[in-house]
Amino acid sequence: MSDYPASIDIMEEGPREGFQIEPGPIPTADKIALIDALSATGVQRIQVASFVNPKLVPGWADAEAVVAGFTPRAGVTYGALWFNPRGLERTLAFKDRLSVAGSITVSASEAFSKQNLNRDRPAQLDAMRSHVTEHLARGVAVNRVSVQAAFGCNFSGTVTTEQTVAAVVDAMALAAETGCAITRISIADSMGWANPAQVERVVGAVRSRWPEPAITLHLHDTRGLGIACALAGLRMGVRNFDAAVGGLGGCPFARHPGAPGNIATEELVFLCEEMGIATGIDLEALLEASALAERIVGHRLPSAMLRGGGLAAHRVKAA
Amino acid sequence: MSDYPASIDIMEEGPREGFQIEPGPIPTADKIALIDALSATGVQRIQVASFVNPKLVPGWADAEAVVAGFTPRAGVTYGALWFNPRGLERTLAFKDRLSVAGSITVSASEAFSKQNLNRDRPAQLDAMRSHVTEHLARGVAVNRVSVQAAFGCNFSGTVTTEQTVAAVVDAMALAAETGCAITRISIADSMGWANPAQVERVVGAVRSRWPEPAITLHLHDTRGLGIACALAGLRMGVRNFDAAVGGLGGCPFARHPGAPGNIATEELVFLCEEMGIATGIDLEALLEASALAERIVGHRLPSAMLRGGGLAAHRVKAA
């Protein structure tokens, strides 16, 4: 068991991911209630909103109201997502409540980048160069590299380890050129293609070439392998994971509606805690937050654990 | 990757498990249609029916009609479940279509045995002694040991590796006493308590003490760790798994209705095939059988992959 980390650190993405994809309008008060419930679970980081164009993503038209409305809790870091200077400005208006740092985002699949952003590889790097410059001009550090489609792509098929490493090479070169110190490399299975053996290969290749930055795994459970891929990451010593309470969020790239998106936070916490890996999270409180999320969206969330429940009550009864 | 087996062998339990737990009556023709669809996928073994008391399990009142009605396919082994001499007789009436061999079933948790069968450990061993004798008297070999609640129990809490080994010791002693050669030890996570590290410990302990019999893992996905536990089994070289198409079956012991039961066959097949472990199963045909199962039961099945779909179409499109 010696390869496993002693503890992990989870970025809870449920509020941001979940309220973006839901068809109906979610009341601002409900979004705030979920963030506050998550704050009480012990989770280290929460992404609370997306500062995106409300015409394109009406579900986040109330981003300012949500960020102004939640109750920050000591020890929890709150973040948001933005894509352009306007989004960065809106985020910076809340820099007393939000941790604001920039990311160089690249895609291991050029086809995904073209489909998603209408940019080929050079165009994406140009866009990222402007992105970095805008951040630095506002005094915002850029310390993270994020690789989308790092395992496979609905538009170009399987992504090789070499392609993923090449994407990181691009991003690290841009970081060096702009004087940014990268402390984290996020590897994202954006469309749910990863398998555990591939996670081991990709994490191993990235770590051996860039041993210093911490690796974050952003895994999707589109085809049911998300937690097995997290296990593979843990075996490689990865200790940073993104996850979404209840599996909130769904998968915008899946062929069928209703497919799970991000791995469910409670399943990741259960996996770790049962194996003696500390998460700092109260699983029962997290399951309550997950049930709250399900009531808010008004339909069944993908988390198996939300149905199966935790073991604490059984253990108490048995003791 | 060298610990992984080159191929695995799956026992498909969906028809038997699924049609037992569904509340509404399932037409016999639908049961047969699913078995025939599964036969065409390449799966090695299918449990097609339960010969149980129709007063207790009305869902299997048509066991004879189902077993007489499906179309056996060369290369596929068909089995059934029974618990008593009457069930064995009913099974033996179809010995031209069904593989009939007996099992010594024990529980690693005495509390589970008491709750489920109203028998303590000595009473369960006495019952198994009679069970074996009845089989041998009818010329039916008993070649399998099956350990229920091998990882944890809703009534007694966590089950230790030592408890599980002790249950196997009991069963192997009975096998020796009755002259039965055991070729397979099935280790069942009946209530969804297992974690991957525990799977490694238990499989390791059982194999080091009984190196000859093949180990089968019967895993439940009640709390979302089923496929991660299967991965742990694969890493230990386990090559026999039970699974249920679509996750058909649910979990009779879970606290909440709707919790997954057995791991979904398509997720296990996807896990293996993506890592280069052969299953002999056509995943696209299996996904069609899974969709058929969902139409038959008339409600959403737990399989994530049934929502997310396979990668074959994406790969073809990308090529």
XYZ file of C-alpha atoms in Angstrom, chain A residues 1 4 154-158 192-193 195-197 200 221-225 227-228 231-232 235 254-260 267 270-271 274-275 284 300 304-311 313-315 317-318, chain B residues 1 4 154-158 192-193 195-197 200 221-225 227-228 231-232 235 254-260 267 270-271 274-275 284 300 304-311 313-315 317-318:
100
model
C 0.000 0.000 0.000
C -0.750 5.577 -1.846
C -14.846 12.034 -29.379
C -13.587 13.785 -32.523
C -10.138 12.216 -32.992
C -10.221 8.942 -31.031
C -7.645 7.666 -28.561
C -14.561 9.974 -20.351
C -12.067 7.927 -22.360
C -8.751 3.627 -18.368
C -6.648 2.899 -15.268
C -3.600 1.560 -17.135
C -0.724 5.224 -14.826
C -17.285 8.767 -14.986
C -19.012 8.747 -18.371
C -18.510 5.002 -18.831
C -18.204 3.882 -15.230
C -14.399 3.799 -14.912
C -13.297 5.758 -9.622
C -11.076 2.962 -10.959
C -7.530 4.462 -7.824
C -4.855 4.214 -10.510
C -1.410 4.273 -6.749
C -21.471 12.187 -24.071
C -23.538 10.595 -26.775
C -26.509 9.980 -24.472
C -28.119 12.462 -22.123
C -27.924 11.465 -18.478
C -24.382 10.132 -18.678
C -22.343 10.944 -15.587
C -17.431 8.018 -4.033
C -15.425 6.779 0.386
C -12.730 5.082 -1.714
C -11.970 3.096 3.451
C -8.350 2.581 2.369
C -22.038 11.824 6.162
C -31.719 11.771 -9.918
C -24.216 5.279 -6.734
C -23.270 6.149 -3.200
C -26.142 8.607 -2.897
C -28.401 5.559 -3.370
C -26.358 3.046 -1.390
C -25.572 5.342 1.538
C -22.540 5.302 3.789
C -21.397 2.597 6.168
C -24.834 3.949 10.440
C -24.307 0.219 9.828
C -21.055 0.294 11.796
C -25.585 -0.359 14.714
C -23.194 -3.309 14.601
C 1.011 -4.327 -16.253
C -2.997 -8.517 -15.070
C -24.852 -4.498 7.415
C -25.551 -6.419 10.636
C -22.049 -6.883 12.080
C -19.886 -4.226 10.410
C -16.499 -4.678 8.791
C -21.232 -3.574 -1.062
C -18.632 -3.024 1.660
C -12.649 -1.426 -1.031
C -9.773 -2.146 -3.431
C -7.083 -2.491 -0.751
C -6.099 -7.276 -2.516
C -21.427 -1.506 -6.843
C -23.673 -0.318 -4.016
C -21.409 2.614 -3.154
C -19.654 3.125 -6.479
C -16.443 1.158 -5.813
C -15.237 -1.474 -10.789
C -12.313 -0.181 -8.720
C -9.423 -3.565 -10.944
C -7.804 -4.578 -7.657
C -4.082 -6.707 -10.416
C -28.973 -1.521 0.616
C -30.486 1.122 2.840
C -31.970 3.031 -0.098
C -33.976 1.606 -2.966
C -32.376 2.083 -6.360
C -28.841 1.350 -5.163
C -26.827 -0.644 -7.693
C -18.373 -1.612 -17.387
C -14.967 -1.946 -21.045
C -12.416 -1.789 -18.197
C -9.433 -0.892 -22.846
C -6.501 -2.297 -20.846
C -21.513 -3.127 -28.678
C -33.424 3.216 -15.599
C -23.110 4.502 -16.290
C -21.908 2.999 -19.523
C -25.446 2.418 -20.719
C -25.797 6.208 -20.625
C -22.291 7.102 -21.815
C -22.125 4.533 -24.619
C -19.076 2.789 -26.025
C -16.130 4.305 -27.830
C -18.530 4.674 -32.924
C -16.295 7.586 -31.927
C -13.198 5.660 -32.989
C -15.782 8.389 -36.929
C -12.302 9.607 -35.981
